[in-house]
mmCIF file with all atom_site columns, C-alpha atoms in Angstrom:
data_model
loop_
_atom_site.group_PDB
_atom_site.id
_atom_site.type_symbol
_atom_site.label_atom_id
_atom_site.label_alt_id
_atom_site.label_comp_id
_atom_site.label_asym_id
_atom_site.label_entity_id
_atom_site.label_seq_id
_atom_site.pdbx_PDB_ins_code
_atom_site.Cartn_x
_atom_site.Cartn_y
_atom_site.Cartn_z
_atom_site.occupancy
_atom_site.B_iso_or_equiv
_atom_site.pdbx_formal_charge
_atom_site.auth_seq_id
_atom_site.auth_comp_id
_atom_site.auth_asym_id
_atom_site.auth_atom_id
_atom_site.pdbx_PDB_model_num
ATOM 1   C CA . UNK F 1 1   ? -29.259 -74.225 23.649  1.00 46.00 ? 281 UNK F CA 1
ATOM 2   C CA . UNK F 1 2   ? -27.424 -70.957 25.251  1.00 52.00 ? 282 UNK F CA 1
ATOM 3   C CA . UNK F 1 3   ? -24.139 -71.193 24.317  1.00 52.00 ? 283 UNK F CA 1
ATOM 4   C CA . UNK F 1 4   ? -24.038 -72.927 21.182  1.00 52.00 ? 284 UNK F CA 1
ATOM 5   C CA . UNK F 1 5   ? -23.354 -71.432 17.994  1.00 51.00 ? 285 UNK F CA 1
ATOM 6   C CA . UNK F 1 6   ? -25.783 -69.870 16.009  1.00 50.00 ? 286 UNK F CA 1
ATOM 7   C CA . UNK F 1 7   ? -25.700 -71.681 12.641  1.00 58.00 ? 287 UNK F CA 1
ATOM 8   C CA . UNK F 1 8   ? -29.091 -71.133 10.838  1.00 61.00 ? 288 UNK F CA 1
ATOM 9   C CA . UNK F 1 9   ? -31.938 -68.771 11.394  1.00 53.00 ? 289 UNK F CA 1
ATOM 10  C CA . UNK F 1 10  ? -34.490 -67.183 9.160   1.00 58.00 ? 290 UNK F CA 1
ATOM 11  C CA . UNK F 1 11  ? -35.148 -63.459 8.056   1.00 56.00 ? 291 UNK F CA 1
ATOM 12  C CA . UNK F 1 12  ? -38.480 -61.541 8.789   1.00 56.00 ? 292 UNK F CA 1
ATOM 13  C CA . UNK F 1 13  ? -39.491 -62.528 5.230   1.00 58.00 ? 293 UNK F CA 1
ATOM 14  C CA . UNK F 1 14  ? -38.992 -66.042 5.534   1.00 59.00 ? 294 UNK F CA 1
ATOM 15  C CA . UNK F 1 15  ? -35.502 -66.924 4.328   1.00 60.00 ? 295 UNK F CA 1
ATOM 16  C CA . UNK F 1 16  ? -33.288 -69.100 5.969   1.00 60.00 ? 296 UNK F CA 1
ATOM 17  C CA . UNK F 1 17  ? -29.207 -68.710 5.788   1.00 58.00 ? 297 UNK F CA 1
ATOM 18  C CA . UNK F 1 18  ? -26.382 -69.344 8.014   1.00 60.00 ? 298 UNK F CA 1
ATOM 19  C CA . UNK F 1 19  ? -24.658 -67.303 9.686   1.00 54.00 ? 299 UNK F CA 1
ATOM 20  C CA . UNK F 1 20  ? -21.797 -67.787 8.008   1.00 57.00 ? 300 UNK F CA 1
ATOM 21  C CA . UNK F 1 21  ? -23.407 -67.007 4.838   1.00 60.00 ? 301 UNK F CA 1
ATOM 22  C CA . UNK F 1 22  ? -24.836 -63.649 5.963   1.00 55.00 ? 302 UNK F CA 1
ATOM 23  C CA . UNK F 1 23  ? -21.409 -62.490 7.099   1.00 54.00 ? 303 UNK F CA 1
ATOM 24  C CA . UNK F 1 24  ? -19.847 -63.446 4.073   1.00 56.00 ? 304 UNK F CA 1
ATOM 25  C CA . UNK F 1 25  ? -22.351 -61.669 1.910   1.00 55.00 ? 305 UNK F CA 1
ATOM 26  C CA . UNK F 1 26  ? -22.601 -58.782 4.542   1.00 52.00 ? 306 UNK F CA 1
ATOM 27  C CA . UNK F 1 27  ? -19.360 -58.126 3.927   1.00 49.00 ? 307 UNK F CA 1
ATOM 28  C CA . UNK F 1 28  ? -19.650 -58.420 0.089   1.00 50.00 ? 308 UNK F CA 1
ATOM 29  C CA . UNK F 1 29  ? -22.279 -55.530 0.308   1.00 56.00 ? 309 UNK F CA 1
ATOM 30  C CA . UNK F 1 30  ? -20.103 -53.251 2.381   1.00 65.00 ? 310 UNK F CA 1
ATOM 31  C CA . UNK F 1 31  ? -16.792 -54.086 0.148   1.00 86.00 ? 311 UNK F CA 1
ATOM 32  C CA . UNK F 1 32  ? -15.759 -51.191 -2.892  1.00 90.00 ? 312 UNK F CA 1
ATOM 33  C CA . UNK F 1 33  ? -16.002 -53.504 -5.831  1.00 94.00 ? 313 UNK F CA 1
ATOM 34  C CA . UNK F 1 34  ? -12.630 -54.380 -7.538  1.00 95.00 ? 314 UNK F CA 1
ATOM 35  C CA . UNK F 1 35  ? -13.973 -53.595 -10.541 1.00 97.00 ? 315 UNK F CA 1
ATOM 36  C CA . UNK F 1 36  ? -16.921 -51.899 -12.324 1.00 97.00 ? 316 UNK F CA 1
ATOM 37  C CA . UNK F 1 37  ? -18.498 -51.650 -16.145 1.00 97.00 ? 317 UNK F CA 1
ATOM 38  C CA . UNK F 1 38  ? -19.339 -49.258 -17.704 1.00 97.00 ? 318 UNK F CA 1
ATOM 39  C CA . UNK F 1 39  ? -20.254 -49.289 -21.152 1.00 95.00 ? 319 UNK F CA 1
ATOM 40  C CA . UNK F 1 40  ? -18.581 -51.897 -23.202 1.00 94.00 ? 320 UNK F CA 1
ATOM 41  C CA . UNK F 1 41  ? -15.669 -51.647 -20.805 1.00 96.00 ? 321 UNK F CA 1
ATOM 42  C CA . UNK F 1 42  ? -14.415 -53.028 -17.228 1.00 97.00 ? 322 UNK F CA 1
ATOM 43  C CA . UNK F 1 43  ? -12.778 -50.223 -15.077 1.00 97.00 ? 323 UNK F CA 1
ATOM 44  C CA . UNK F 1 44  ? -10.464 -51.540 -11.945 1.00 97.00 ? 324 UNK F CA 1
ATOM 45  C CA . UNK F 1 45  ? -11.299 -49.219 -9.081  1.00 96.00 ? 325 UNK F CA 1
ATOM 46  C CA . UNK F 1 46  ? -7.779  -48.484 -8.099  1.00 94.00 ? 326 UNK F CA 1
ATOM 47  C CA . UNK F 1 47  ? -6.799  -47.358 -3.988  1.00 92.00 ? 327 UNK F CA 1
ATOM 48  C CA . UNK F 1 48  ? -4.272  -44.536 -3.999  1.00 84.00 ? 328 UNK F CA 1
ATOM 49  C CA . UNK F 1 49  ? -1.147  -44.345 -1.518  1.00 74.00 ? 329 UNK F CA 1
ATOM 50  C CA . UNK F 1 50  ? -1.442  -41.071 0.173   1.00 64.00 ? 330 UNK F CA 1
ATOM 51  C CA . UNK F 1 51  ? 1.621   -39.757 -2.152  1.00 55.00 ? 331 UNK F CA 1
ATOM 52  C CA . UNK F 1 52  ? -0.136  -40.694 -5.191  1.00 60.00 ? 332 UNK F CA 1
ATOM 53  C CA . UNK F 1 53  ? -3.130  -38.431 -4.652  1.00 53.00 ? 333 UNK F CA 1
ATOM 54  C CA . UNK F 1 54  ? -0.887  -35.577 -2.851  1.00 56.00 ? 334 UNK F CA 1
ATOM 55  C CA . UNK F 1 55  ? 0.903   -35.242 -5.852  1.00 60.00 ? 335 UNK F CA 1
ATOM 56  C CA . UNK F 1 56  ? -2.070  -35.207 -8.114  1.00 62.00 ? 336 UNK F CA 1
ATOM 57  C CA . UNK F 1 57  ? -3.791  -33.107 -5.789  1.00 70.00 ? 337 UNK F CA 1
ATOM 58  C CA . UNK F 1 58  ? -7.433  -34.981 -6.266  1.00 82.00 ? 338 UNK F CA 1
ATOM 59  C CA . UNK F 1 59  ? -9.006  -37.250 -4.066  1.00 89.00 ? 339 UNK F CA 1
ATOM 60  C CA . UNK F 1 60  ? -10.109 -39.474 -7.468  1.00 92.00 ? 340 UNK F CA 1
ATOM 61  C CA . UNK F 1 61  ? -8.874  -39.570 -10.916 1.00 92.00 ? 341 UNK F CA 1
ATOM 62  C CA . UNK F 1 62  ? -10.582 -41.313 -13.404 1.00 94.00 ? 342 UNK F CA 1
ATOM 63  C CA . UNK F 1 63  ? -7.788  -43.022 -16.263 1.00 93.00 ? 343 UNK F CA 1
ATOM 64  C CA . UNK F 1 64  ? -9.339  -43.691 -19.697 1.00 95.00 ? 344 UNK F CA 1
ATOM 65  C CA . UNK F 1 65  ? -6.957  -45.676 -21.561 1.00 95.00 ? 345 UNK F CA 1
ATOM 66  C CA . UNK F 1 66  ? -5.410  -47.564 -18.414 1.00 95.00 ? 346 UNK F CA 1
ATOM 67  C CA . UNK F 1 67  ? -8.825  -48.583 -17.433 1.00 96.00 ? 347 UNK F CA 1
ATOM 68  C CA . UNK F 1 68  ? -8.418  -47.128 -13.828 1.00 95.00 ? 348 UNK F CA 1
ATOM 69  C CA . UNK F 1 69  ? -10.288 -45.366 -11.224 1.00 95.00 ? 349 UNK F CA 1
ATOM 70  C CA . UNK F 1 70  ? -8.357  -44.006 -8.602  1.00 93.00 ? 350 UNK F CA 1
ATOM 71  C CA . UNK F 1 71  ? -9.441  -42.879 -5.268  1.00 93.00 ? 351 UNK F CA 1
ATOM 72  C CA . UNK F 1 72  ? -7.398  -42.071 -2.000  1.00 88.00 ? 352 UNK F CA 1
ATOM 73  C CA . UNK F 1 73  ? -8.556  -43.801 1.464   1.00 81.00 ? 353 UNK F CA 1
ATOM 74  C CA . UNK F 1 74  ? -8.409  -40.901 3.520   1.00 82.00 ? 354 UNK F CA 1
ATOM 75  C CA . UNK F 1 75  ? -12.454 -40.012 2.159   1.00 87.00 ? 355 UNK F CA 1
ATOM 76  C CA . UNK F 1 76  ? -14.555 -41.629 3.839   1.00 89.00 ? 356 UNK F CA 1
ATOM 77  C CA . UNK F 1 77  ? -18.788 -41.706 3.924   1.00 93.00 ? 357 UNK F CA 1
ATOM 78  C CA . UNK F 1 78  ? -20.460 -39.281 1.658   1.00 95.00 ? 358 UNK F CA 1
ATOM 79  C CA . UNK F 1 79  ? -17.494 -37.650 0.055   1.00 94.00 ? 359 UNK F CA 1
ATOM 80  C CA . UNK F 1 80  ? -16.101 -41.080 -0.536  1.00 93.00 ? 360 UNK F CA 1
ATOM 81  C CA . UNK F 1 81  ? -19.339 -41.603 -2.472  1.00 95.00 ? 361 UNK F CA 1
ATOM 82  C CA . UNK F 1 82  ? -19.487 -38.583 -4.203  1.00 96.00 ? 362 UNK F CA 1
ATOM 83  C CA . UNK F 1 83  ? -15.236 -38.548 -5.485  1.00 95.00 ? 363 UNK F CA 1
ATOM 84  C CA . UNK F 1 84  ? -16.314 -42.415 -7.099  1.00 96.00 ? 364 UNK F CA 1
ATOM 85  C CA . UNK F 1 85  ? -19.710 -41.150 -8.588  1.00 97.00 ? 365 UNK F CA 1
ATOM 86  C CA . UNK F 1 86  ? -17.939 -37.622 -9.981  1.00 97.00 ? 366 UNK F CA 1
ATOM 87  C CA . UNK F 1 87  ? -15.128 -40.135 -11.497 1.00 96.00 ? 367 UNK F CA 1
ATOM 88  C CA . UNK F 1 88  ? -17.685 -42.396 -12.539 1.00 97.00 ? 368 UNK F CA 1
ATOM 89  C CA . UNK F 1 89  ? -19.611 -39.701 -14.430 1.00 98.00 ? 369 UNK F CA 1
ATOM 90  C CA . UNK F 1 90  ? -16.187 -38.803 -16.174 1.00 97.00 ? 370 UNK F CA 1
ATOM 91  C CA . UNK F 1 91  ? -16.243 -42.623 -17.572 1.00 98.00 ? 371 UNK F CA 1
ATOM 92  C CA . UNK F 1 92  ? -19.620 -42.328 -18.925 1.00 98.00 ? 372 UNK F CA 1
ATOM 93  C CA . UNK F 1 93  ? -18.786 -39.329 -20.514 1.00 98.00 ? 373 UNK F CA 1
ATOM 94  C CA . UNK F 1 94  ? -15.781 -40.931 -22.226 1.00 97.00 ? 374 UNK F CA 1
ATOM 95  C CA . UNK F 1 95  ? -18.168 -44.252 -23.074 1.00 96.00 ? 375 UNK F CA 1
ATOM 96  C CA . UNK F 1 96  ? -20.735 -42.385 -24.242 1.00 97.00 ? 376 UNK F CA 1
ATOM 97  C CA . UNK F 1 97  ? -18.498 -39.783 -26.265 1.00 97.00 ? 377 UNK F CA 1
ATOM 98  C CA . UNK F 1 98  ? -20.260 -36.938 -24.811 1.00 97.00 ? 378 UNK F CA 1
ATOM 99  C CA . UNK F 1 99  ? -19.036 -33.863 -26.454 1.00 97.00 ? 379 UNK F CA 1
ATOM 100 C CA . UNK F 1 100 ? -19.340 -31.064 -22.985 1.00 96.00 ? 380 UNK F CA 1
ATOM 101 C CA . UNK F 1 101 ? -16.012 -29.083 -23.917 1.00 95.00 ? 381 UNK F CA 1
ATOM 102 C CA . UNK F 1 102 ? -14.203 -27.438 -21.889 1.00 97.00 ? 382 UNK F CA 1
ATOM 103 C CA . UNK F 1 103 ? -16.885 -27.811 -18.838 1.00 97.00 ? 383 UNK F CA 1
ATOM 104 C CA . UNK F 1 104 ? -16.315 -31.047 -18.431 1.00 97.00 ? 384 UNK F CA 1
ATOM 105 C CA . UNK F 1 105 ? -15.016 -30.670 -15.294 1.00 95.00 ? 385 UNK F CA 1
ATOM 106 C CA . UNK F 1 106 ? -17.903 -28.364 -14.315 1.00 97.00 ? 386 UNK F CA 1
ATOM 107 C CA . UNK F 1 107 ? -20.753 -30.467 -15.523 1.00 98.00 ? 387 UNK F CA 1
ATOM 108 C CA . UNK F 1 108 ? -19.106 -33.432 -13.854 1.00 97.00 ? 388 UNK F CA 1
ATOM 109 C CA . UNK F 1 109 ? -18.996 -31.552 -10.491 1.00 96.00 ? 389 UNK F CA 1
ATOM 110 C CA . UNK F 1 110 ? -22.425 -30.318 -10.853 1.00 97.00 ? 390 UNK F CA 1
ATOM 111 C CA . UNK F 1 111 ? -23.930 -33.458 -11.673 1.00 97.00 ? 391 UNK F CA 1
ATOM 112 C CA . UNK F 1 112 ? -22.032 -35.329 -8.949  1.00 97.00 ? 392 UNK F CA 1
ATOM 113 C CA . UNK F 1 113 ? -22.768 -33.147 -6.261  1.00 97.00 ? 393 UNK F CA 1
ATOM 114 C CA . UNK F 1 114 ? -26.478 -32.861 -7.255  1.00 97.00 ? 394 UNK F CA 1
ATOM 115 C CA . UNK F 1 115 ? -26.517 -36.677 -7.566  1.00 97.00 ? 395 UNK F CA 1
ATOM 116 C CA . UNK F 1 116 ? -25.213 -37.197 -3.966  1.00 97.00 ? 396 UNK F CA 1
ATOM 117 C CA . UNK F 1 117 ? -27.765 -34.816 -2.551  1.00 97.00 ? 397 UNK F CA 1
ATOM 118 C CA . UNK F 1 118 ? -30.532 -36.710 -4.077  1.00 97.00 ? 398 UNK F CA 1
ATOM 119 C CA . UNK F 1 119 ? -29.518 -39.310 -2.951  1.00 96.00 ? 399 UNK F CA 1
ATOM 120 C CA . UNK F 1 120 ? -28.569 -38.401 0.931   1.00 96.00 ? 400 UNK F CA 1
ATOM 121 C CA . UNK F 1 121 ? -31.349 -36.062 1.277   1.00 96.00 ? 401 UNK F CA 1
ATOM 122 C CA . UNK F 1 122 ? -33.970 -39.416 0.171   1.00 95.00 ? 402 UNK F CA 1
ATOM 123 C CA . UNK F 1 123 ? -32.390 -42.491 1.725   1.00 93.00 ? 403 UNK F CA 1
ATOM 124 C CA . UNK F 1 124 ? -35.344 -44.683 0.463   1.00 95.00 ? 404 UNK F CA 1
ATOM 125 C CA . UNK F 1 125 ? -34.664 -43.842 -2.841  1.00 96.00 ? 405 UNK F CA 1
ATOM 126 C CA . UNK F 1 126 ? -31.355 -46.136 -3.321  1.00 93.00 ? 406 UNK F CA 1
ATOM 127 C CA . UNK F 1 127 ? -33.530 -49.101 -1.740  1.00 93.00 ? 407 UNK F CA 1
ATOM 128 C CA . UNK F 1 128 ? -36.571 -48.552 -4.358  1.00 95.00 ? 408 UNK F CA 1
ATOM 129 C CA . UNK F 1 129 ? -33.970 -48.165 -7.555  1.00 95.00 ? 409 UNK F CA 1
ATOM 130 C CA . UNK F 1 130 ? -31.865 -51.185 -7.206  1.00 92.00 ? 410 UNK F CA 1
ATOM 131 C CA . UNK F 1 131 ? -35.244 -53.180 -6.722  1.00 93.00 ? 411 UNK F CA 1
ATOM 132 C CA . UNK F 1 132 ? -37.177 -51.380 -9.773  1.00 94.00 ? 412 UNK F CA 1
ATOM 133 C CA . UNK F 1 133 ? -33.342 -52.368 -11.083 1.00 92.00 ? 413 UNK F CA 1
ATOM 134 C CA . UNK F 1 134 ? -33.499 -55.683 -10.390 1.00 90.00 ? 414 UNK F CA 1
ATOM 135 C CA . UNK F 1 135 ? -37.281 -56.494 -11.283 1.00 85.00 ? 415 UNK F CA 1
ATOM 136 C CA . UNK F 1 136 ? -35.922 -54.790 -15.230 1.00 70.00 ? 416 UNK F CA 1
#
């Protein structure tokens, strides 16, 4: 009837949820996890006050033995994406013991950046990896 709640409806591929439901895992989706593995070990992704990163003068900063990723909330959209991937590559180069030397920093960027244009330039291609991801 108009004017009464929506509290169930079904998906193009058959499913049926509330509404409820979908908001609440809507918002899951859209939501930086608190926390991420990688490797044997659980990193908290960590907001940054605005004086925090100032004074380190990064937007992300990836913390080894405190188990921390930090990132500022002033990024937002792609280069949001691309400061917790580049900090994220620093982790699995510190799980993984990968010996790069001085060019860390270097590789990291150039990985990173090539990484996020991959994946902004092929939209379809984050879609078809968590599901090939999923299927294992």
């Amino acid at each position: 009837m108009i004017g009464e709640p929506l509290k169930n409806f079904t998906f193009s591929n058959g499913v049926s949820d509330s509404l409820e439901s979908f908001v609440r895992k809507s918002n899951q989706i859209l939501m930086i996890p608190e926390k991420i593995k990688i490797g044997y070990k659980e990193y908290r992704l960590e907001k940054w006050k605005q004086t925090v990163a100032s004074a380190n003068e990064a937007q992300g900063q990836f913390f080894a033995k405190e188990g921390i990723i930090g990132y500022t909330d002033d990024e937002k959209g792609v280069s949001h994406a691309n400061t917790l991937l580049h900090e994220i590559i620093h982790a699995i180069v510190y799980q993984w013991n990968i010996d790069v030397g001085e060019k860390e920093e270097t590789i990291v960027n150039g990985l990173t950046n090539g990484l996020t244009t991959v994946l902004v330039d092929n939209p379809k291609l984050i879609d078809y990896l968590k599901k090939n991801i999923k299927e294992g």
